[in-house]
Amino acid sequence: MFHVVPLGTGSALPTKTRHLAGTVVRREGRSVLFDCGEGSQLQLVRGDLTRGRLDAVCITHLHGDHFFGLPGLLTTLALLEREDPLTIVGPPGLASILGAIPGFGDGGPYEIRYVELEEGFEHAVVYEDEHVTIEARPLEHRVFCAGFRYQEKERPGSIDGEGARASGVTEGWQYEALKRGEAVDLEGGGTLAPDGLVGPPKPGAAFAYVLDTVPCDGGRALADRADLLMHEATFTDEHAERAADVGHSTARQAAEVARDAHAGRLLITHFSARYTDAAPLVAEAREVFENADAAEELERYEVRR
Amino acid sequence: MFHVVPLGTGSALPTKTRHLAGTVVRREGRSVLFDCGEGSQLQLVRGDLTRGRLDAVCITHLHGDHFFGLPGLLTTLALLEREDPLTIVGPPGLASILGAIPGFGDGGPYEIRYVELEEGFEHAVVYEDEHVTIEARPLEHRVFCAGFRYQEKERPGSIDGEGARASGVTEGWQYEALKRGEAVDLEGGGTLAPDGLVGPPKPGAAFAYVLDTVPCDGGRALADRADLLMHEATFTDEHAERAADVGHSTARQAAEVARDAHAGRLLITHFSARYTDAAPLVAEAREVFENADAAEELERYEVRR
């Protein structure tokens, strides 16, 4: 289980009510940021979202509304005397742009591990730790663009505690070993196999982050059976032609991706400044995929399998 | 007469209640921006300060909290299809940093006129139009830093309308010519000189922007008889040693500059995140210079001679 918190739901131009693209995923005191538009670090402060460790920042593409907040965030981490390395995932060229920031040229105050995606890539695992994997796939926008899937790893199945006790298990380490699928030696002699005592592994929850793009195969693959899909919906379907021209999706198209990928829930975001109210976009999406909402800034969305 | 509107009054680290450095001066529908920390364009939108023309942006120094909002602002102006040239004043190196922004490398969508100050400069007029002059002087910070003075030009004196009419003046152009100090031909024959009919020229109002710096001669010269001085006051005097170490001023020192320069009014700003309440800083400043206040974000301060 983890939480997804949108920091900004606008597109290109900031408005009085919407900030620029940025979404933080928080899981057991650790965070990953997807996109980092100008003001993202201010939204993190405003939403009490700064505690715990930031492991990675994943940037979809090099339009300013998706990454101009990075220099400020990186500088703030330095001022806070961060020592842990930080993974930054993004398009080709991102490292050299950030290298122009005073103080980050050649070896900043903490290690930045750049993972630059390559032109023409089809699939990449861009981050992995003991609990989580993040993969990237190409999207279709006016410039190089990648979407991401944040996937919790499978966890061991539940153990039948009463059955184990009845078989002679007394110690915590024995339970843990059984959960890992290992046989354990018993105090009274003999060995106990996990068969029948441990349920099937529990699949992790998944979150797909798909912007900016027209509806595309990469987005559908990332969204495949995701528990939560965040998909851009810059326009209503009335402006479908304009959306295609500028490499964006309509709310109906976002909902079609959610439906085709069998996603659990859809949050639409990245609304054009012309929509002061997201209701028409949500209504349009729900005609295709019922469990759809407009992402709300600083709302905490729980994601579980 | 013009207005000064602080956009952010914090320093280095954004907090829940304070944004990063940025102050806009607005005069008859035209604006100049002093510093442009991350989020400045968002504050402009929030404060209904985007209408009219932005003539110039003056950056004091290359610490992120003073200029990381520039890429976003410049991109937004491009999206809004700006055509007027924009003057950007700043330290050496600013143009090459901004040149790394995608789309601004070699000739962006509108002309940017860079005015880069030189190491070791003592005084420079960095911007001038028919109504206003901006001059820069060096400040004393950890890195190259400049302060600015926004000075309205002298306007013609008032005309003694009754006296002019009694002398045979009937047309508007005659009044204007007299105000400019020229003699005019009268309809009934003869010539009327302006002597005695036109008062002395009216001096313009002045605003001095002095951050980040220890108290210094450059700051005092910029503040000389300014109607409004905005001076940084990162710390209270209790932390005077630390202030000196990191190239900042205390509230008492800011007030001493205001007093020594015979400024009309003092606004202190750039408060360390440790001060959630600016009251102790204001109290300290007022012990030295009574007409002192803490700059309030999005408050409009009228400045007149």
PDB file of C-alpha atoms in Angstrom, chain A residues 12-16 19-20 37-42 45-48 62 64 67-69 71-73 75-76 79-80 97 100-102, chain B residues 12-16 19-20 37-42 45-48 62 64 67-69 71-73 75-76 79-80 97 100-102:
ATOM      1  CA  ALA A  12       2.011  24.729 -19.410  1.00  0.00           C
ATOM      2  CA  LEU A  13       0.660  27.946 -17.877  1.00  0.00           C
ATOM      3  CA  PRO A  14       0.173  28.184 -14.118  1.00  0.00           C
ATOM      4  CA  THR A  15      -3.215  29.481 -13.041  1.00  0.00           C
ATOM      5  CA  LYS A  16      -4.609  30.799  -9.783  1.00  0.00           C
ATOM      6  CA  HIS A  19       0.136  24.333 -10.079  1.00  0.00           C
ATOM      7  CA  LEU A  20       2.430  22.728 -12.625  1.00  0.00           C
ATOM      8  CA  GLY A  37       7.390  21.555 -12.483  1.00  0.00           C
ATOM      9  CA  GLU A  38       8.214  24.963 -11.039  1.00  0.00           C
ATOM     10  CA  GLY A  39       6.890  25.197  -7.508  1.00  0.00           C
ATOM     11  CA  SER A  40       6.920  21.446  -6.797  1.00  0.00           C
ATOM     12  CA  GLN A  41       9.179  21.890  -3.758  1.00  0.00           C
ATOM     13  CA  LEU A  42       6.842  24.634  -2.499  1.00  0.00           C
ATOM     14  CA  VAL A  45       6.328  22.022   1.924  1.00  0.00           C
ATOM     15  CA  ARG A  46       2.721  23.179   1.780  1.00  0.00           C
ATOM     16  CA  GLY A  47       1.444  19.594   1.884  1.00  0.00           C
ATOM     17  CA  ASP A  48       3.724  18.466   4.749  1.00  0.00           C
ATOM     18  CA  LEU A  62      11.946  18.429 -21.218  1.00  0.00           C
ATOM     19  CA  GLY A  64       9.546  23.445 -18.648  1.00  0.00           C
ATOM     20  CA  PHE A  67      11.089  19.954 -14.838  1.00  0.00           C
ATOM     21  CA  PHE A  68      11.809  23.615 -14.070  1.00  0.00           C
ATOM     22  CA  GLY A  69      11.326  22.884 -10.374  1.00  0.00           C
ATOM     23  CA  PRO A  71      17.108  23.045  -9.731  1.00  0.00           C
ATOM     24  CA  GLY A  72      15.318  24.474  -6.702  1.00  0.00           C
ATOM     25  CA  LEU A  73      14.548  21.058  -5.254  1.00  0.00           C
ATOM     26  CA  THR A  75      19.508  23.011  -4.138  1.00  0.00           C
ATOM     27  CA  THR A  76      17.175  22.721  -1.179  1.00  0.00           C
ATOM     28  CA  LEU A  79      21.012  23.158   1.927  1.00  0.00           C
ATOM     29  CA  LEU A  80      19.392  20.499   4.112  1.00  0.00           C
ATOM     30  CA  ILE A  97      20.968  20.919 -18.428  1.00  0.00           C
ATOM     31  CA  ALA A 100      24.616  24.152 -15.789  1.00  0.00           C
ATOM     32  CA  ILE A 101      23.216  24.879 -12.314  1.00  0.00           C
ATOM     33  CA  PRO A 102      25.836  26.658 -10.214  1.00  0.00           C
TER      34      PRO A 102
ATOM     35  CA  ALA B  12      17.044  30.118   0.640  1.00  0.00           C
ATOM     36  CA  LEU B  13      14.473  27.593   1.872  1.00  0.00           C
ATOM     37  CA  PRO B  14      10.815  28.070   1.030  1.00  0.00           C
ATOM     38  CA  THR B  15       8.453  27.781   3.993  1.00  0.00           C
ATOM     39  CA  LYS B  16       4.716  27.351   4.327  1.00  0.00           C
ATOM     40  CA  HIS B  19       7.945  32.426  -0.962  1.00  0.00           C
ATOM     41  CA  LEU B  20      11.383  33.023  -2.446  1.00  0.00           C
ATOM     42  CA  GLY B  37      13.066  33.047  -7.255  1.00  0.00           C
ATOM     43  CA  GLU B  38      11.211  29.811  -7.974  1.00  0.00           C
ATOM     44  CA  GLY B  39       7.493  30.457  -7.966  1.00  0.00           C
ATOM     45  CA  SER B  40       7.698  34.166  -8.849  1.00  0.00           C
ATOM     46  CA  GLN B  41       5.497  33.707 -11.912  1.00  0.00           C
ATOM     47  CA  LEU B  42       2.987  31.820  -9.782  1.00  0.00           C
ATOM     48  CA  VAL B  45      -0.650  35.155 -11.273  1.00  0.00           C
ATOM     49  CA  ARG B  46      -1.923  34.852  -7.711  1.00  0.00           C
ATOM     50  CA  GLY B  47      -1.576  38.603  -7.143  1.00  0.00           C
ATOM     51  CA  ASP B  48      -3.245  39.617 -10.433  1.00  0.00           C
ATOM     52  CA  LEU B  62      23.264  33.594  -8.866  1.00  0.00           C
ATOM     53  CA  GLY B  64      18.993  29.745  -6.749  1.00  0.00           C
ATOM     54  CA  PHE B  67      16.757  33.364 -10.094  1.00  0.00           C
ATOM     55  CA  PHE B  68      15.443  29.800 -10.442  1.00  0.00           C
ATOM     56  CA  GLY B  69      12.039  31.213 -11.417  1.00  0.00           C
ATOM     57  CA  PRO B  71      13.230  29.818 -16.942  1.00  0.00           C
ATOM     58  CA  GLY B  72       9.551  29.363 -16.125  1.00  0.00           C
ATOM     59  CA  LEU B  73       8.760  33.044 -16.483  1.00  0.00           C
ATOM     60  CA  THR B  75       8.831  30.214 -21.146  1.00  0.00           C
ATOM     61  CA  THR B  76       5.441  31.504 -20.071  1.00  0.00           C
ATOM     62  CA  LEU B  79       3.668  30.717 -24.644  1.00  0.00           C
ATOM     63  CA  LEU B  80       1.766  33.997 -24.343  1.00  0.00           C
ATOM     64  CA  ILE B  97      22.955  29.597 -17.764  1.00  0.00           C
ATOM     65  CA  ALA B 100      20.919  26.073 -21.528  1.00  0.00           C
ATOM     66  CA  ILE B 101      17.112  26.256 -21.350  1.00  0.00           C
ATOM     67  CA  PRO B 102      15.590  24.286 -24.229  1.00  0.00           C
TER      68      PRO B 102
END
